[in-house]
Coordinates of N, CA, C and O in Angstrom, one line a residue:
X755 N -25.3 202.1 -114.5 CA -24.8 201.6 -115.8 C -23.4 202.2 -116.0 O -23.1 203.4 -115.8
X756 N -22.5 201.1 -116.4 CA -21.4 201.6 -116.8 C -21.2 200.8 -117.8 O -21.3 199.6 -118.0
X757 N -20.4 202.6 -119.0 CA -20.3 201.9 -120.6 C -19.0 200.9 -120.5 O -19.1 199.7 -120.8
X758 N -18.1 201.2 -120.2 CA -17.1 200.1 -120.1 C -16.1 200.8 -119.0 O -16.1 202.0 -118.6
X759 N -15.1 199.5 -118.6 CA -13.9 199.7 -118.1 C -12.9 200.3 -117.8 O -12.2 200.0 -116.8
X760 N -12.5 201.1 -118.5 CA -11.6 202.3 -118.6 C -11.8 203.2 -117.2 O -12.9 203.5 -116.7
X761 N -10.1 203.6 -116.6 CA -10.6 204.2 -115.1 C -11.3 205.6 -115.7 O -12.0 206.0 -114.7
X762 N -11.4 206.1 -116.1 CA -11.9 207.3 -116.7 C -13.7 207.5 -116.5 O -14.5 208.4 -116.4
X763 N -13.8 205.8 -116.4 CA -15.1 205.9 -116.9 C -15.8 204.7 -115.8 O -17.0 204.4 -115.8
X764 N -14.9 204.0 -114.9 CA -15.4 203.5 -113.7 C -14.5 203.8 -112.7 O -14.5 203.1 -111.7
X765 N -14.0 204.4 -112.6 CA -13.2 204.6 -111.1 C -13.9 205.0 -109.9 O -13.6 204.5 -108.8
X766 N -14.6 205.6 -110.0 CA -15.2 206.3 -108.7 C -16.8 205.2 -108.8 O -17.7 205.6 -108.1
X767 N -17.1 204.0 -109.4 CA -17.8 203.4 -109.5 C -17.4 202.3 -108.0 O -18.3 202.0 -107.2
X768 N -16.3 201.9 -107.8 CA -15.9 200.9 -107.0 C -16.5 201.7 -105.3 O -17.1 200.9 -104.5
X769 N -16.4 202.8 -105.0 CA -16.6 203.7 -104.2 C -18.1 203.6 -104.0 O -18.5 203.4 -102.9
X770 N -18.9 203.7 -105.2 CA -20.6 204.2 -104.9 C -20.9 202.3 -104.8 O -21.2 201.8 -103.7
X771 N -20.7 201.5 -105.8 CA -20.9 199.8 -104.8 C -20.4 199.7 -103.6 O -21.2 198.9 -103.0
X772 N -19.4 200.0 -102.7 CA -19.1 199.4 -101.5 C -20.0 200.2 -100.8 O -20.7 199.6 -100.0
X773 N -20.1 201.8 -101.0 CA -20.6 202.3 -99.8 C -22.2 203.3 -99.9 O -22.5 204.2 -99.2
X774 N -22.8 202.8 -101.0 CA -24.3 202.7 -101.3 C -25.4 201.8 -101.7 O -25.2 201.4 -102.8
X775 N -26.4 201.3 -101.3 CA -26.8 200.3 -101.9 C -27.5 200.3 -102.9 O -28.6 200.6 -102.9
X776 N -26.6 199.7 -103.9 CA -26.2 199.6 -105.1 C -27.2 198.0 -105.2 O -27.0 196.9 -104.6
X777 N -28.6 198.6 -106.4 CA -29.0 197.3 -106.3 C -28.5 196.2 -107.5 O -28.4 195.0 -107.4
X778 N -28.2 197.2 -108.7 CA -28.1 196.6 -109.6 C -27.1 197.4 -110.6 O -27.1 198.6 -110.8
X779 N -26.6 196.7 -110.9 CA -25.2 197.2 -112.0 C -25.3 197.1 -113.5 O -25.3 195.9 -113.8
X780 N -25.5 198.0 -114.5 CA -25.4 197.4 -116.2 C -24.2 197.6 -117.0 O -23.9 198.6 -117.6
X781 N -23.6 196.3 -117.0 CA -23.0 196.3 -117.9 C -23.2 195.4 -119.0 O -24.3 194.8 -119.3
X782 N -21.9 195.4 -119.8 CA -21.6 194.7 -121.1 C -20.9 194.0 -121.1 O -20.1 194.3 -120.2
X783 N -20.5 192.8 -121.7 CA -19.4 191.4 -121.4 C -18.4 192.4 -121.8 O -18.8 193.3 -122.4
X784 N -17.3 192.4 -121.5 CA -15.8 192.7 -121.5 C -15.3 191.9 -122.3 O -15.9 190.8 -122.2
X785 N -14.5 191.9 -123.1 CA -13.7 191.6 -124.7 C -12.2 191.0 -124.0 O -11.5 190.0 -124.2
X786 N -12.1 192.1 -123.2 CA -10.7 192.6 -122.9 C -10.4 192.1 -121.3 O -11.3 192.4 -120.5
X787 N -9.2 191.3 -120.6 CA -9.6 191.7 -119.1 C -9.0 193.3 -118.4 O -8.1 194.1 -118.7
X788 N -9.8 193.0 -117.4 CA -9.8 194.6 -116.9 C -9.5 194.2 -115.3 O -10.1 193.2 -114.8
X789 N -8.6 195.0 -114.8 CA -8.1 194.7 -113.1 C -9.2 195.4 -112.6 O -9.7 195.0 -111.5
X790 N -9.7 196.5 -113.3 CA -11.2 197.6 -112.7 C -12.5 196.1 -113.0 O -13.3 195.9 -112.1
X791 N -12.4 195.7 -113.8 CA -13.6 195.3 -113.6 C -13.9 193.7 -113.1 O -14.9 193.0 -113.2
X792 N -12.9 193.3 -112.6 CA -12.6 192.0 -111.8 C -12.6 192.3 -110.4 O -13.0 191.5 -109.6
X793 N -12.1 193.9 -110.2 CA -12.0 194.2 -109.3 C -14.0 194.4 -108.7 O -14.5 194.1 -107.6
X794 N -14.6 194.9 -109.5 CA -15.8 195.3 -109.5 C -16.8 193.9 -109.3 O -17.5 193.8 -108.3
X795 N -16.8 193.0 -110.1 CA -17.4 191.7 -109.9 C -17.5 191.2 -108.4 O -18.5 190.9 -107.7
X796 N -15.7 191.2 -108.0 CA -15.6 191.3 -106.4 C -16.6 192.0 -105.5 O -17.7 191.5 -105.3
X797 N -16.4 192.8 -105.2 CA -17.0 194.1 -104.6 C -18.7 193.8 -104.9 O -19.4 193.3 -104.0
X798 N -19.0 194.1 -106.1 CA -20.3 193.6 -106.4 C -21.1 192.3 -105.7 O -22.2 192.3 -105.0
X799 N -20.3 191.3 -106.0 CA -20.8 189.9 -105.4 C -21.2 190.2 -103.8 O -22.3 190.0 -103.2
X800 N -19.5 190.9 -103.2 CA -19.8 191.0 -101.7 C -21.2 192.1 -100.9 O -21.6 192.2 -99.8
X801 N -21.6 192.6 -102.1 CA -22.7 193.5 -101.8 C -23.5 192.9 -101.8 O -24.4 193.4 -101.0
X802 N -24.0 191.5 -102.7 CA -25.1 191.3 -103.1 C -25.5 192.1 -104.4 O -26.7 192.0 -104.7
X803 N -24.9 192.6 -104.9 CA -25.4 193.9 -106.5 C -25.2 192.8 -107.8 O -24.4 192.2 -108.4
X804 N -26.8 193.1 -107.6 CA -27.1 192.1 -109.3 C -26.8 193.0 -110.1 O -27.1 194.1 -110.4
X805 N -25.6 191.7 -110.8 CA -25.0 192.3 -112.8 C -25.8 192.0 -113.7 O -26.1 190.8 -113.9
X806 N -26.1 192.8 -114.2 CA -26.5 193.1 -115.6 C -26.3 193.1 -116.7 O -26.3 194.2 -117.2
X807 N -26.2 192.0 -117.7 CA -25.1 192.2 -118.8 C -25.9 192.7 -119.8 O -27.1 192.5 -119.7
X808 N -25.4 193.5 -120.9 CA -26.7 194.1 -121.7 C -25.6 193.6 -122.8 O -24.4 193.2 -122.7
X809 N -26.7 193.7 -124.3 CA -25.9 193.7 -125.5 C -27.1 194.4 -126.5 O -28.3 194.5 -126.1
X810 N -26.7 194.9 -127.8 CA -27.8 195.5 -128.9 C -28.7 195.0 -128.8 O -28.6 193.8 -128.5
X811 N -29.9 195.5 -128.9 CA -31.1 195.3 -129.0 C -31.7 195.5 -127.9 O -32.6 196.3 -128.2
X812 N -31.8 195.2 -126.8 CA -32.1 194.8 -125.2 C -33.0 196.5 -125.0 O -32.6 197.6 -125.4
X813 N -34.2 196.2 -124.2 CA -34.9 197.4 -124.0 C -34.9 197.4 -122.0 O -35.4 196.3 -121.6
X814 N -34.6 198.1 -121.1 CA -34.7 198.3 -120.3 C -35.7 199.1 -119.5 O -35.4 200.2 -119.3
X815 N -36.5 198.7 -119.1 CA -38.0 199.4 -118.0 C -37.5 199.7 -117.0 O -37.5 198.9 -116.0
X816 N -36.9 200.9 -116.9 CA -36.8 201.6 -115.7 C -37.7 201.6 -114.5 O -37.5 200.9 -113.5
X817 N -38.8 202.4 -114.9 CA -40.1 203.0 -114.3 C -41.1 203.4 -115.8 O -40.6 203.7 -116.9
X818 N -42.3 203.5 -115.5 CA -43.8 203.4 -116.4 C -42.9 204.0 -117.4 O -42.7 203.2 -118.4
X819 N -42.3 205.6 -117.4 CA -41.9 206.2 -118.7 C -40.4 206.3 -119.1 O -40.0 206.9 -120.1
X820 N -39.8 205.8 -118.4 CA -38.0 205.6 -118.5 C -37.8 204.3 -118.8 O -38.3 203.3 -118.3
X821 N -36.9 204.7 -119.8 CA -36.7 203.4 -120.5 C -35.1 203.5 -121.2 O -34.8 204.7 -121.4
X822 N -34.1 202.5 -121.6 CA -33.0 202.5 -122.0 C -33.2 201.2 -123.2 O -33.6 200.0 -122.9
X823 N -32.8 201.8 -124.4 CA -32.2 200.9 -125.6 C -31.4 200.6 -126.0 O -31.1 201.2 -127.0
X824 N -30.7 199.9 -125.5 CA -29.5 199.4 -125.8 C -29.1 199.3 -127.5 O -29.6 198.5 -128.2
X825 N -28.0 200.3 -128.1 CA -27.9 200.0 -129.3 C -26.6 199.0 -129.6 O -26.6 198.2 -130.6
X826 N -25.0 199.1 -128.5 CA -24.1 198.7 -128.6 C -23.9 198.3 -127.2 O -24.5 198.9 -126.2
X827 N -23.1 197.2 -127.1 CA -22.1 195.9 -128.1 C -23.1 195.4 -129.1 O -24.3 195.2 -128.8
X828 N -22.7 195.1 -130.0 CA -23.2 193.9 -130.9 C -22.6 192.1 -130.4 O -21.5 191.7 -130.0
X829 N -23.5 191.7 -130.6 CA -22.7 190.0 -130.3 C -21.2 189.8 -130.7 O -20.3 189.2 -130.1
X830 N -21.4 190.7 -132.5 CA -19.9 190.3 -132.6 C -19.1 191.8 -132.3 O -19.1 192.9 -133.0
X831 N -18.4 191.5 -130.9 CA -17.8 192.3 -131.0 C -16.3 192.8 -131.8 O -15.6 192.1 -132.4
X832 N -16.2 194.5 -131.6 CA -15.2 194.9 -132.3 C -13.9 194.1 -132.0 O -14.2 193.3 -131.1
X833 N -12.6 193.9 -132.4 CA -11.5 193.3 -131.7 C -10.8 194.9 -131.5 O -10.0 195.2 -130.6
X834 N -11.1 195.6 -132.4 CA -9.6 196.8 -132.7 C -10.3 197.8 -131.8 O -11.5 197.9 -131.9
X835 N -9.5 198.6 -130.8 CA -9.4 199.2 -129.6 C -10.7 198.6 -128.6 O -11.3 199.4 -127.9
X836 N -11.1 197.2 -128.7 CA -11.7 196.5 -128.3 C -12.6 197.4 -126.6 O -13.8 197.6 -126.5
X837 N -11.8 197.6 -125.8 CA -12.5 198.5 -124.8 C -13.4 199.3 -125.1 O -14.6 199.1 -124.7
X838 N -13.1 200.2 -125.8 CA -13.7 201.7 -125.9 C -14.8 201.5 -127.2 O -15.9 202.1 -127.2
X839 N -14.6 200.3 -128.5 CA -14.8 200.4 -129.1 C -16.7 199.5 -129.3 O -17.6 199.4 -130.2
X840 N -16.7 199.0 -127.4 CA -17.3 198.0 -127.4 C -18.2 198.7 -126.1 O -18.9 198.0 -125.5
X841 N -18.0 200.0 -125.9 CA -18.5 200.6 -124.8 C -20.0 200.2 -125.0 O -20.4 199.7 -126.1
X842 N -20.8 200.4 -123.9 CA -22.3 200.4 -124.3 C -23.2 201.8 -124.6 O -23.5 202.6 -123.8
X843 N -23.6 201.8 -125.9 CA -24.3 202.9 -126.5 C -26.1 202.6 -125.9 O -26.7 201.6 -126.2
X844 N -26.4 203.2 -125.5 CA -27.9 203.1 -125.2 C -28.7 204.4 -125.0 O -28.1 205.2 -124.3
X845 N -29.7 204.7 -125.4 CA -30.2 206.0 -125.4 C -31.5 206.1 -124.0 O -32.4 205.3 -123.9
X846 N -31.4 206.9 -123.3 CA -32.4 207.2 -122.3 C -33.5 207.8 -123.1 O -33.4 208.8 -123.9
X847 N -34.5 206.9 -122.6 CA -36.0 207.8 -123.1 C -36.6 207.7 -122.2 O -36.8 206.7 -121.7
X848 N -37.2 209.3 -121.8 CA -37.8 209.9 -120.6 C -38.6 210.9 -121.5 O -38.0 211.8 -122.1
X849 N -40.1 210.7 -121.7 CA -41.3 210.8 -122.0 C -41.0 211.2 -123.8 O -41.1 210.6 -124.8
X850 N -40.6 213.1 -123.4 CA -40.3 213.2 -125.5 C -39.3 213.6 -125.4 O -39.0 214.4 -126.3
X851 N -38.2 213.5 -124.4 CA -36.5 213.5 -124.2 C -35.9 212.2 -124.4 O -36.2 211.1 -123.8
X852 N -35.0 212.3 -125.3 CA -34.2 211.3 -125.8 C -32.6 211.3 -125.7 O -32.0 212.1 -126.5
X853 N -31.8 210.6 -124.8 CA -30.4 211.4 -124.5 C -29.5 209.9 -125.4 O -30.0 208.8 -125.5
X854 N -28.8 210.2 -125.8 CA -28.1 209.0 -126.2 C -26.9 209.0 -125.9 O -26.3 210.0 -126.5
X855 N -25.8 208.1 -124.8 CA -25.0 207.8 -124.4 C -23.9 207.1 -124.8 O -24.1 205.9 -125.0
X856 N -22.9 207.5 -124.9 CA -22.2 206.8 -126.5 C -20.7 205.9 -125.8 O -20.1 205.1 -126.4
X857 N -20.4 206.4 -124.1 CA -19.1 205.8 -124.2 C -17.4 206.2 -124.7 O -17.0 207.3 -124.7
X858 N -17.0 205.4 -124.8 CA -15.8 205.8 -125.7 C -15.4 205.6 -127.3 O -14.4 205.9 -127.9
X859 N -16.8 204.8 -127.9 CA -16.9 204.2 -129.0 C -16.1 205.4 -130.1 O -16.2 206.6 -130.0
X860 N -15.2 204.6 -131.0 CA -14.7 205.4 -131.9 C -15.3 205.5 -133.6 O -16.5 205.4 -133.8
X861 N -14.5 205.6 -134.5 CA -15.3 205.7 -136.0 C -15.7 204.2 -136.5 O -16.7 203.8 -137.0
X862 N -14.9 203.7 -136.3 CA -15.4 202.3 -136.6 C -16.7 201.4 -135.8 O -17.2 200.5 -136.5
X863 N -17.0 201.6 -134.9 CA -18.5 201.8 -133.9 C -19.5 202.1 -134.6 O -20.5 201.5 -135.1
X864 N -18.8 203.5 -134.7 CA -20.0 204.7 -135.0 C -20.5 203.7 -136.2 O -21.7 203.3 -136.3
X865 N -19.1 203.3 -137.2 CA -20.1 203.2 -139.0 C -20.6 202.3 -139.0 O -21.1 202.0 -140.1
X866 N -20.7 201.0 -137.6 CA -21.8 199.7 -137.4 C -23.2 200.0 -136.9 O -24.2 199.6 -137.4
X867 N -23.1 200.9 -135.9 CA -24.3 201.3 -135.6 C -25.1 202.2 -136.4 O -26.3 202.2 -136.3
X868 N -24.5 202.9 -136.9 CA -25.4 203.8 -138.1 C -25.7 202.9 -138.9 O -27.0 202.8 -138.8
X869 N -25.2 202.1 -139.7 CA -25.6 201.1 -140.9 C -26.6 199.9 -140.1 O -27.6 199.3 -140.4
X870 N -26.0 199.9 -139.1 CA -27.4 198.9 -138.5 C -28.5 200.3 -137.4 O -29.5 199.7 -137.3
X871 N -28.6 201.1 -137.0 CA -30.1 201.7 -136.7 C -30.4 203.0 -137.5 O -31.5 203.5 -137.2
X872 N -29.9 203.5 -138.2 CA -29.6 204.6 -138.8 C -31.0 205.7 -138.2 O -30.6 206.5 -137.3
X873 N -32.1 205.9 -138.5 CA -32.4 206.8 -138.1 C -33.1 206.6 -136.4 O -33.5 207.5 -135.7
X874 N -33.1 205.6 -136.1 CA -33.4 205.2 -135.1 C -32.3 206.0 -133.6 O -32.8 206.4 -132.5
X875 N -31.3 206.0 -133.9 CA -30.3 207.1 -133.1 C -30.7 208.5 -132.8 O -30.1 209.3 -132.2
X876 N -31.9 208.7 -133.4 CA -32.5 210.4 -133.4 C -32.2 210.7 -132.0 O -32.5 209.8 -131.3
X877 N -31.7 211.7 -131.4 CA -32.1 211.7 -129.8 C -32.0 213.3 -129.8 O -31.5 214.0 -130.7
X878 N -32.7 213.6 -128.7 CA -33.0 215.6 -128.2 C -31.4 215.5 -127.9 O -30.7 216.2 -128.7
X879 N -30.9 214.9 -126.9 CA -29.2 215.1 -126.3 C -28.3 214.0 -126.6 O -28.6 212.8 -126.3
X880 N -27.3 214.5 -127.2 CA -26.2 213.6 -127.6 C -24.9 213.8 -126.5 O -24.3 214.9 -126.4
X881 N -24.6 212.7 -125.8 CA -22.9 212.9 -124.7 C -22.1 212.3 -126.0 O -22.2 211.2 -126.5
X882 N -21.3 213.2 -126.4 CA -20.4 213.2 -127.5 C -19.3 211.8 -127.2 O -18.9 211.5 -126.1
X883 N -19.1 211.4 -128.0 CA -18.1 209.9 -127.9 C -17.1 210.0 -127.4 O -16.8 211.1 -127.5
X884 N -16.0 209.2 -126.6 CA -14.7 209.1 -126.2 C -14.7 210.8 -125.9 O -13.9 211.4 -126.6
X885 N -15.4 211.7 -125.1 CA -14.6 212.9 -125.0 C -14.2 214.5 -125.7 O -13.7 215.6 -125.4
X886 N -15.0 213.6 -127.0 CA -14.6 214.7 -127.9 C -13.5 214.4 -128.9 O -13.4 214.9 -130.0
X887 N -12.9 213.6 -128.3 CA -11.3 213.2 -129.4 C -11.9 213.5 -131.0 O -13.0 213.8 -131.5
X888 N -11.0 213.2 -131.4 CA -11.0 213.6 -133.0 C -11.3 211.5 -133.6 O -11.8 211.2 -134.7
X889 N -11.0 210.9 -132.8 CA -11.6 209.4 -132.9 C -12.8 208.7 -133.5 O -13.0 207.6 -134.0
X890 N -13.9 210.2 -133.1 CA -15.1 209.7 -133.5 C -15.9 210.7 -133.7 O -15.5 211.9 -134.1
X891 N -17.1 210.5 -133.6 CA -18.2 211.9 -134.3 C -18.1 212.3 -135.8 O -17.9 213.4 -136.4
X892 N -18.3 211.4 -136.1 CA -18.1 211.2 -137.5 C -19.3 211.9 -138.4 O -20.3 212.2 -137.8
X893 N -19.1 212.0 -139.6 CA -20.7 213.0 -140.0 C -21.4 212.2 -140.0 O -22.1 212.4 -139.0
X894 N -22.1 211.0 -140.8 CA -22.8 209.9 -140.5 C -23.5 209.7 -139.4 O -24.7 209.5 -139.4
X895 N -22.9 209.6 -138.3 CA -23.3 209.5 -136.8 C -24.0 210.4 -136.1 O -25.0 210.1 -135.4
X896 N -23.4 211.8 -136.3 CA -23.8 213.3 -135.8 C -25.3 213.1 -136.8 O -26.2 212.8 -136.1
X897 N -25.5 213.1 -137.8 CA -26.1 213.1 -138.6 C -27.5 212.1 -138.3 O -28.7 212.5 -138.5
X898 N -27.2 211.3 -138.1 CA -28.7 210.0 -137.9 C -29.0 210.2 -136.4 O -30.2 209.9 -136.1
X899 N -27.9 210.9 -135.3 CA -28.5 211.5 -134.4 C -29.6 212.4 -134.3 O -30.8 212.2 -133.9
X900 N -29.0 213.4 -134.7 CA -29.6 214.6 -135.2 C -30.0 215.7 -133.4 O -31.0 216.3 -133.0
X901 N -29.0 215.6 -132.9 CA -29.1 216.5 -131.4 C -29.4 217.9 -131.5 O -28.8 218.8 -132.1
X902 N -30.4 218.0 -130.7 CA -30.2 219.5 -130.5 C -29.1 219.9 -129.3 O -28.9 221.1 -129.0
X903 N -28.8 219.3 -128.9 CA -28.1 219.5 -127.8 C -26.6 219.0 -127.6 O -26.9 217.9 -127.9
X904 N -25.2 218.9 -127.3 CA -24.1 218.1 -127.4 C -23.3 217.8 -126.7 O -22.2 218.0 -127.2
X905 N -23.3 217.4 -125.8 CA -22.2 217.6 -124.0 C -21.1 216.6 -124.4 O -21.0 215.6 -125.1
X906 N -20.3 217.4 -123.6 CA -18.5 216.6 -123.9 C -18.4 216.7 -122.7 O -18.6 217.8 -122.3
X907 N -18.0 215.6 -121.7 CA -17.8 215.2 -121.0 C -15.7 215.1 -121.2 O -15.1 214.4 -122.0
X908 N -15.1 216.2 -120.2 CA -13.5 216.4 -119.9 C -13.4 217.3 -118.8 O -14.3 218.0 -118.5
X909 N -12.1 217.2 -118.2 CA -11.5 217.4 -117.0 C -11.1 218.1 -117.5 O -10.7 218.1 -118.6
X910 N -11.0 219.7 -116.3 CA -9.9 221.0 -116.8 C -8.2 220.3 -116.9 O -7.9 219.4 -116.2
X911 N -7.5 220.7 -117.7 CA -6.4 220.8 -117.8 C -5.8 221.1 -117.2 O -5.9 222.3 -116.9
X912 N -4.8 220.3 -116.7 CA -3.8 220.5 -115.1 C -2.1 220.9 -115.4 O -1.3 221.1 -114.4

């Protein structure tokens, strides 16, 4: 699964489809065009790697107790920072662990998806939005999660 297009967040994706077999790919329709993810379609096709397009609501059967809920994109998607804004939010549930995966989604995201699942976002581990930026993690959102746990995904400083 990948939340969206941004090289940040598929670059080393082109690498694990050519040279693993990669059965199946989840993504989200793209808003926006992306040279990464045209590039990826390519590559994919020539593998044979069935795409996956996901959108809100959609429940995913992993295996008997893994499972993914798709809370984001919405049909209508965002237009304003359209990429990031449209990443795919979905929470892993693995038995009474709940991780919820947020993307690059910023405050305007966040305040659709809280008003449409509000307590339903509960999860044990939250991957903090876009990085940590000051863009999002809004109280509302931190709040209907309710994490005991908070990972920020960034690169040391060079």
């Amino acid at each position: 699964m990948v939340s969206h297009f941004d090289s940040d967040h598929s670059g080393a994706l082109r690498e694990v489809v050519e040279n693993l077999n990669v059965k199946k790919l989840i993504i989200s329709r793209q808003t926006e065009e992306s040279e990464e993810c045209d590039k990826m379609f390519e590559i994919a096709k020539s593998r044979k790697t069935k795409i996956i397009f996901v959108e809100a609501g959609q429940v995913l059967n992993i295996e008997k107790n893994i499972k993914f809920k798709i809370f984001w994109p919405d049909e209508n998607q965002i237009t304003e920072n359209a990429l990031n804004n449209n990443s795919i939010v979905a929470k892993l549930i693995y038995d009474k662990v709940q991780i919820l995966f947020t993307g690059d989604i910023e405050q305007i995201a966040e305040e659709k998806i809280v008003e449409k699942y509000g307590k339903k976002l509960k999860s044990t581990i939250l991957k903090v939005a876009h990085h940590g930026s000051n863009t999002s993690s809004i109280g509302s959102f931190i709040n209907a999660v309710k994490p005991k746990i908070a990972l920020i995904g960034a690169r040391k400083k060079q």
